[in-house]
XYZ file of C-alpha atoms in Angstrom:
462
model
C 9.447 63.961 158.540
C 11.556 61.690 156.379
C 13.650 63.548 153.857
C 15.240 62.392 150.640
C 18.522 61.342 152.231
C 16.671 59.230 154.807
C 14.784 57.401 152.057
C 18.092 56.655 150.325
C 19.546 55.230 153.535
C 16.457 53.086 154.088
C 16.893 51.777 150.541
C 20.543 51.013 151.296
C 19.497 49.127 154.438
C 17.035 46.997 152.458
C 19.691 46.366 149.803
C 22.119 45.158 152.470
C 19.475 42.813 153.887
C 18.780 41.551 150.350
C 22.459 40.751 149.790
C 22.555 38.969 153.155
C 19.508 36.914 152.097
C 21.293 35.882 148.868
C 24.346 34.848 150.873
C 22.217 32.813 153.250
C 20.455 31.150 150.291
C 23.819 30.091 148.846
C 25.102 28.836 152.202
C 22.008 26.720 152.897
C 22.138 25.396 149.311
C 25.737 24.221 149.750
C 25.008 22.598 153.123
C 21.748 20.940 152.050
C 22.402 20.085 148.379
C 26.139 19.385 148.482
C 28.802 20.018 145.836
C 26.344 19.886 142.955
C 24.026 22.531 144.367
C 24.188 24.741 141.268
C 23.154 21.806 139.062
C 20.283 21.035 141.441
C 18.852 24.490 140.907
C 19.328 24.195 137.144
C 17.305 21.001 137.263
C 14.577 22.868 139.152
C 14.087 25.085 136.119
C 16.362 28.130 136.469
C 19.948 29.143 137.404
C 20.674 29.392 141.121
C 21.023 33.174 141.028
C 17.473 33.519 139.697
C 16.102 31.570 142.658
C 18.350 33.483 145.087
C 17.279 36.848 143.677
C 13.599 35.917 143.855
C 13.992 34.811 147.473
C 15.844 38.028 148.391
C 13.094 40.163 146.815
C 10.395 38.325 148.768
C 12.332 38.593 152.024
C 13.027 42.299 151.582
C 9.358 42.845 150.732
C 8.350 41.075 153.937
C 10.739 43.270 155.938
C 9.338 46.383 154.304
C 5.765 45.397 155.153
C 6.769 44.962 158.793
C 8.658 48.307 158.713
C 11.915 46.586 159.632
C 13.622 49.032 157.278
C 12.790 51.948 159.566
C 15.926 53.778 160.650
C 14.826 54.194 164.240
C 15.305 51.044 166.276
C 12.336 49.289 167.905
C 11.772 50.156 171.518
C 12.581 46.604 172.652
C 14.238 43.504 171.229
C 11.050 41.609 171.985
C 9.078 43.887 169.657
C 11.706 43.499 166.966
C 11.653 39.688 167.273
C 7.871 39.751 166.913
C 8.155 41.717 163.665
C 10.856 39.357 162.348
C 8.590 36.382 163.081
C 5.784 38.059 161.151
C 8.111 38.804 158.249
C 9.306 35.181 158.187
C 5.733 33.887 158.218
C 4.739 36.238 155.394
C 7.781 35.313 153.294
C 7.296 31.565 153.776
C 3.594 31.695 152.869
C 4.436 33.815 149.817
C 7.149 31.424 148.609
C 5.090 28.263 149.081
C 2.086 29.883 147.384
C 4.242 31.047 144.474
C 5.755 27.586 143.991
C 2.281 26.096 143.957
C 1.066 28.574 141.326
C 4.050 28.055 138.981
C 4.003 24.257 139.476
C 7.580 23.826 140.728
C 7.548 20.534 142.633
C 11.315 20.113 142.078
C 12.082 22.676 144.783
C 12.666 20.862 148.059
C 10.202 21.888 150.762
C 12.686 20.651 153.371
C 15.287 23.018 151.916
C 12.841 25.908 152.236
C 12.028 24.993 155.836
C 15.742 25.021 156.665
C 16.239 28.296 154.771
C 13.460 30.128 156.582
C 14.587 28.777 159.947
C 18.113 29.984 159.210
C 16.800 33.355 158.070
C 14.820 33.740 161.286
C 17.807 32.888 163.496
C 20.168 35.059 161.443
C 17.879 38.117 161.507
C 17.271 37.884 165.247
C 20.996 37.434 165.905
C 21.788 40.378 163.633
C 19.401 42.706 165.478
C 20.592 41.381 168.844
C 24.230 42.082 167.955
C 23.279 45.566 166.816
C 21.594 46.257 170.139
C 24.575 44.826 172.019
C 26.838 47.179 170.097
C 24.536 50.087 170.907
C 24.650 49.225 174.620
C 28.466 49.269 174.508
C 28.356 52.632 172.729
C 25.867 54.079 175.233
C 28.013 52.901 178.141
C 30.810 54.995 176.632
C 28.414 57.950 176.321
C 28.383 57.651 172.536
C 25.146 58.742 170.908
C 23.207 59.220 174.152
C 20.229 61.569 173.965
C 18.856 63.847 176.672
C 15.098 63.452 177.043
C 12.958 66.161 178.626
C 9.643 64.798 179.956
C 6.565 67.032 179.942
C 3.949 65.798 182.392
C 4.101 64.328 185.875
C 1.366 61.699 185.770
C 1.673 57.930 185.933
C 1.999 57.632 182.138
C 4.874 60.142 181.995
C 6.761 58.290 184.703
C 6.089 54.808 183.286
C 7.121 55.663 179.707
C 10.253 57.508 180.854
C 11.295 54.618 183.099
C 10.721 52.082 180.320
C 12.981 54.073 178.018
C 15.633 54.423 180.699
C 15.591 50.650 181.335
C 16.675 49.892 177.747
C 20.312 51.047 177.403
C 20.380 50.351 173.653
C 17.939 53.225 173.157
C 20.468 55.585 174.720
C 18.141 57.885 176.663
C 19.143 59.994 179.642
C 16.194 61.582 181.468
C 16.932 65.303 181.899
C 13.958 65.873 184.195
C 10.216 66.438 184.389
C 8.174 69.578 183.793
C 4.782 70.039 185.416
C 3.243 70.175 188.857
C 4.775 67.914 191.533
C 2.744 64.745 191.995
C 2.867 61.407 193.777
C 4.430 59.919 190.640
C 6.977 62.726 190.093
C 7.574 64.600 193.354
C 10.589 66.487 191.948
C 10.209 68.673 188.855
C 12.448 71.175 187.084
C 9.754 73.772 186.373
C 6.116 74.172 185.294
C 5.271 73.143 181.722
C 4.779 76.772 180.665
C 8.550 77.271 181.215
C 9.446 74.614 178.644
C 11.106 77.107 176.273
C 13.337 78.493 179.040
C 14.336 75.003 180.180
C 15.105 73.910 176.616
C 17.380 76.928 176.214
C 19.140 76.509 179.557
C 19.560 72.724 179.352
C 20.885 70.349 176.708
C 17.729 68.710 175.325
C 17.738 66.361 172.311
C 14.148 65.101 172.432
C 10.899 65.943 174.182
C 8.504 63.316 175.550
C 5.020 64.692 176.252
C 2.520 62.717 178.341
C -0.176 65.267 179.110
C -3.002 64.849 181.567
C -6.525 66.064 180.737
C -5.957 69.552 182.161
C -2.701 69.954 180.178
C -4.013 69.382 176.627
C -3.708 73.082 175.751
C 0.073 72.565 175.691
C 0.062 70.005 172.850
C 0.065 72.404 169.895
C 2.409 75.039 171.400
C 4.958 72.393 172.388
C 4.757 70.774 168.945
C 5.333 74.191 167.338
C 8.275 74.889 169.652
C 9.914 71.549 168.831
C 9.409 72.233 165.132
C 11.064 75.643 165.384
C 14.033 74.276 167.311
C 14.469 71.114 165.244
C 13.903 68.714 168.135
C 12.161 65.350 167.933
C 8.873 65.230 169.827
C 7.258 62.061 171.168
C 3.607 62.393 172.197
C 2.092 59.645 174.354
C -1.341 58.949 172.886
C -3.397 58.550 176.031
C -7.184 58.051 175.611
C -7.890 61.762 176.126
C -5.119 62.934 173.730
C -5.982 63.530 170.067
C -3.099 62.808 167.643
C -1.583 65.775 165.814
C -0.693 65.637 162.134
C 2.560 64.116 160.909
C 4.864 61.499 162.332
C 4.408 57.795 162.905
C 2.949 55.773 165.748
C 5.202 53.390 167.666
C 4.395 51.005 170.501
C 6.095 50.808 173.898
C 4.393 48.179 176.012
C 0.769 49.226 176.352
C 1.510 52.799 175.251
C 1.079 54.238 171.749
C 3.585 57.009 171.035
C 3.417 59.444 168.122
C 6.933 60.358 167.023
C 7.515 63.523 165.022
C 11.035 64.133 163.683
C 11.712 67.821 163.142
C 15.276 67.383 161.922
C 17.619 64.919 160.223
C 17.242 61.357 161.429
C 19.735 60.759 164.242
C 20.384 57.047 163.866
C 21.634 55.754 160.522
C 22.038 58.939 158.486
C 24.179 60.814 160.988
C 26.017 57.600 161.891
C 27.220 57.454 158.284
C 28.205 61.117 158.513
C 30.122 60.371 161.726
C 32.047 57.526 160.081
C 33.023 59.870 157.255
C 34.101 62.519 159.780
C 36.367 60.084 161.633
C 37.991 58.781 158.448
C 38.555 62.216 156.885
C 39.662 63.918 160.117
C 42.158 61.133 160.859
C 43.509 61.292 157.308
C 43.743 65.096 157.402
C 45.636 65.168 160.718
C 48.164 62.613 159.435
C 48.663 64.075 155.956
C 48.753 67.693 157.139
C 50.969 67.077 160.183
C 54.076 68.636 158.525
C 52.033 71.733 157.614
C 50.606 71.931 161.130
C 54.115 71.811 162.637
C 55.404 74.565 160.333
C 52.427 76.814 161.109
C 52.777 76.193 164.840
C 56.459 77.163 164.699
C 55.679 80.349 162.724
C 53.026 81.423 165.255
C 55.354 80.857 168.204
C 58.320 82.605 166.619
C 56.339 85.795 165.947
C 55.605 86.697 169.585
C 56.511 83.602 171.647
C 52.844 83.322 172.637
C 50.561 80.260 172.725
C 50.229 78.394 169.430
C 46.629 77.288 169.891
C 43.537 79.265 170.763
C 40.756 77.552 172.708
C 37.311 79.024 173.100
C 33.973 77.751 174.384
C 31.490 77.204 171.562
C 27.950 75.798 171.465
C 27.512 72.457 169.722
C 24.713 70.010 169.022
C 21.506 70.996 170.852
C 23.396 73.381 173.121
C 26.321 71.167 174.181
C 29.303 73.375 175.120
C 32.771 72.379 173.936
C 36.229 73.890 173.525
C 37.048 74.682 169.905
C 40.731 74.497 168.906
C 42.209 76.880 166.334
C 45.603 78.303 165.514
C 46.002 81.596 167.357
C 45.680 84.511 164.918
C 45.453 87.390 167.418
C 47.648 88.858 170.121
C 47.558 86.852 173.377
C 45.305 89.400 175.183
C 42.820 89.723 172.291
C 39.717 88.778 174.297
C 40.544 91.322 177.013
C 40.718 94.008 174.304
C 37.377 93.126 172.693
C 35.684 96.246 174.065
C 38.178 98.409 172.143
C 36.906 97.152 168.763
C 33.293 96.207 169.578
C 31.896 99.297 167.818
C 33.481 98.182 164.552
C 31.332 95.046 164.264
C 30.299 94.584 160.634
C 27.624 91.931 161.241
C 23.976 92.856 161.665
C 22.872 90.403 164.322
C 24.192 88.331 167.263
C 27.667 87.658 165.810
C 30.947 89.568 165.677
C 33.219 90.215 162.713
C 35.521 93.111 161.867
C 37.461 93.318 158.626
C 40.596 95.167 159.789
C 40.935 93.978 163.373
C 44.063 95.537 164.933
C 44.426 92.562 167.274
C 45.292 90.181 164.424
C 48.968 89.277 164.112
C 50.954 89.286 160.875
C 50.958 85.480 160.651
C 47.319 85.512 161.737
C 46.271 87.556 158.706
C 47.761 84.951 156.394
C 46.135 82.114 158.304
C 42.736 83.806 158.255
C 42.930 84.713 154.579
C 43.626 81.071 153.697
C 41.433 79.639 156.525
C 44.378 77.549 157.699
C 43.716 78.705 161.257
C 40.784 76.258 161.150
C 42.923 73.160 160.547
C 43.250 72.131 164.247
C 39.452 71.753 164.292
C 39.950 68.358 162.670
C 40.755 67.307 166.257
C 37.315 68.534 167.360
C 35.781 66.547 164.486
C 37.723 63.432 165.469
C 36.432 63.742 169.049
C 32.845 64.069 167.837
C 32.322 67.657 169.022
C 32.165 68.930 165.448
C 31.659 67.561 161.956
C 33.644 68.259 158.789
C 30.568 70.003 157.333
C 27.870 71.746 159.331
C 26.598 75.094 160.645
C 29.068 77.594 162.080
C 29.776 76.895 165.808
C 28.564 79.975 167.763
C 29.833 81.310 171.073
C 27.451 81.207 174.076
C 26.967 84.986 173.997
C 25.625 84.806 170.443
C 23.218 81.992 171.313
C 21.850 83.987 174.239
C 20.724 86.667 171.743
C 19.183 84.261 169.204
C 15.622 84.650 168.031
C 13.647 81.435 168.374
C 13.960 80.487 164.699
C 17.748 80.889 164.883
C 18.005 78.045 167.382
C 17.180 75.347 164.842
C 20.710 75.694 163.496
C 21.817 74.023 166.759
C 19.904 70.856 165.806
C 22.881 69.635 163.763
C 26.496 69.254 164.827
C 28.595 72.325 163.889
C 31.127 72.012 161.107
C 34.621 73.125 160.097
C 33.169 74.241 156.780
C 29.595 74.703 155.666
C 27.202 76.068 153.110
C 27.450 79.678 154.271
C 31.270 79.548 154.390
C 31.477 78.645 150.694
C 28.454 80.695 149.608
C 28.220 83.900 151.619
C 31.139 84.249 153.999
C 31.312 88.000 153.326
C 27.568 88.425 153.917
C 26.951 91.112 156.564
C 23.466 89.899 157.604
C 23.446 87.278 160.357
C 19.948 86.181 159.349
C 21.319 85.270 155.928
C 23.925 83.036 157.590
C 21.193 81.291 159.538
C 19.024 80.862 156.432
C 21.905 79.088 154.678
C 22.530 76.879 157.731
C 18.842 75.910 157.842
C 18.880 75.234 154.108
C 21.812 72.890 154.703
C 19.974 71.119 157.530
C 16.798 70.692 155.478
C 18.644 69.452 152.377
C 21.323 67.447 154.164
C 22.798 64.405 152.466
C 26.212 62.786 152.222
C 26.344 64.009 148.631
C 25.726 67.608 149.757
C 28.558 67.278 152.291
C 30.912 66.075 149.556
C 29.937 68.974 147.281
C 30.578 71.514 150.055
C 33.970 69.927 150.776
C 34.854 70.162 147.088
C 33.910 73.866 147.055
C 35.860 74.562 150.254
C 39.317 73.909 148.789
C 39.102 76.460 145.929
C 37.461 78.925 148.360
C 40.480 78.599 150.666
C 43.001 78.953 147.820
C 41.278 82.051 146.492
C 41.030 83.670 149.916
C 37.217 83.608 149.937
């Protein structure tokens, strides 16, 4: 499912390719036509920028027809090169046909041959460099995705191995579910335990390659992935009927139906990650004097630790250590049972308004939310985002209803929609509803609006 923000990013990608096509047009013009290249285009009947713009529009249209604007990368570079060749052929036929119809013999056909050859080489090199960069990132465990394979037949093994052989795709095979077979002798569990495995293991995507006797699992697994916000890839074997939604992609001889049940994980969240790194770095530098003063105040009150670290659950169940300024007495967690009955939240979360474990400095930090400032370090490391759902503790997640788990499909944030809209809300389900609303409506613009609302919320103590 492609949402509004994804369409905007696809448009931005096409715009970037259009600008690159204009630049290439100018470069080839200078090389081929010499110093008087602008005059040469004037003599052909129009200013150079008119010709360049027309060429860029045709090239972008050819890319769009070949779906080269899709945010998810092709399975292989070979498949991508094939689509670029088709786009080049379509663009060249379109240009030559257009010149014939408008009677423009002044335009050099040799120039066009050089231009299209350069465009072909440039586009292939561009995609190749992108894949090379992705391989480097995957080797550093950046952006890798855990893939759970449902099915143990030859197709399940072959597709999984093909994905694993292409590092740029960034897949790590978590394991196989099904009955042990000659193709997959080792399995994690039967397919009917898929929900348990998904909850006990970090799973980003599900690949289903069902045999004839496993077709009853198609709809339940699709529904489960939808509820949890996980991308599902269904191998369309001859005996498998496609389900509604998604798009069909090709991997070798296999047709795979891909259904995205959450925000696109490639370009959209990459832009969000860049923003996180820039803002977190800036915040840590600019706020460093404030951080030092707060750290000194915390230590002087009781000579205890300055920072508080706690295990939280991140993207798709990934555990990480959150860092906050300590606002409670050092033995606060050991004394949790003393105040457990005072929980004010209806649901699997804990909050108490007048917690006796909070220190004097801690009350000020909590009222102004300045205890959250060290989490910019978590955002810089990629464990959190500036904006996102609230990061839960493992005990809360263990008590989630199934529909609650979709909030884990996006990286947790320092601030979020519920923090600036309903932080005093006593119903946990209402928190989750706001988190899911954020996930469904996500855009860079929404992130910026939430950030803008966070500052006055902090200053007012809300």
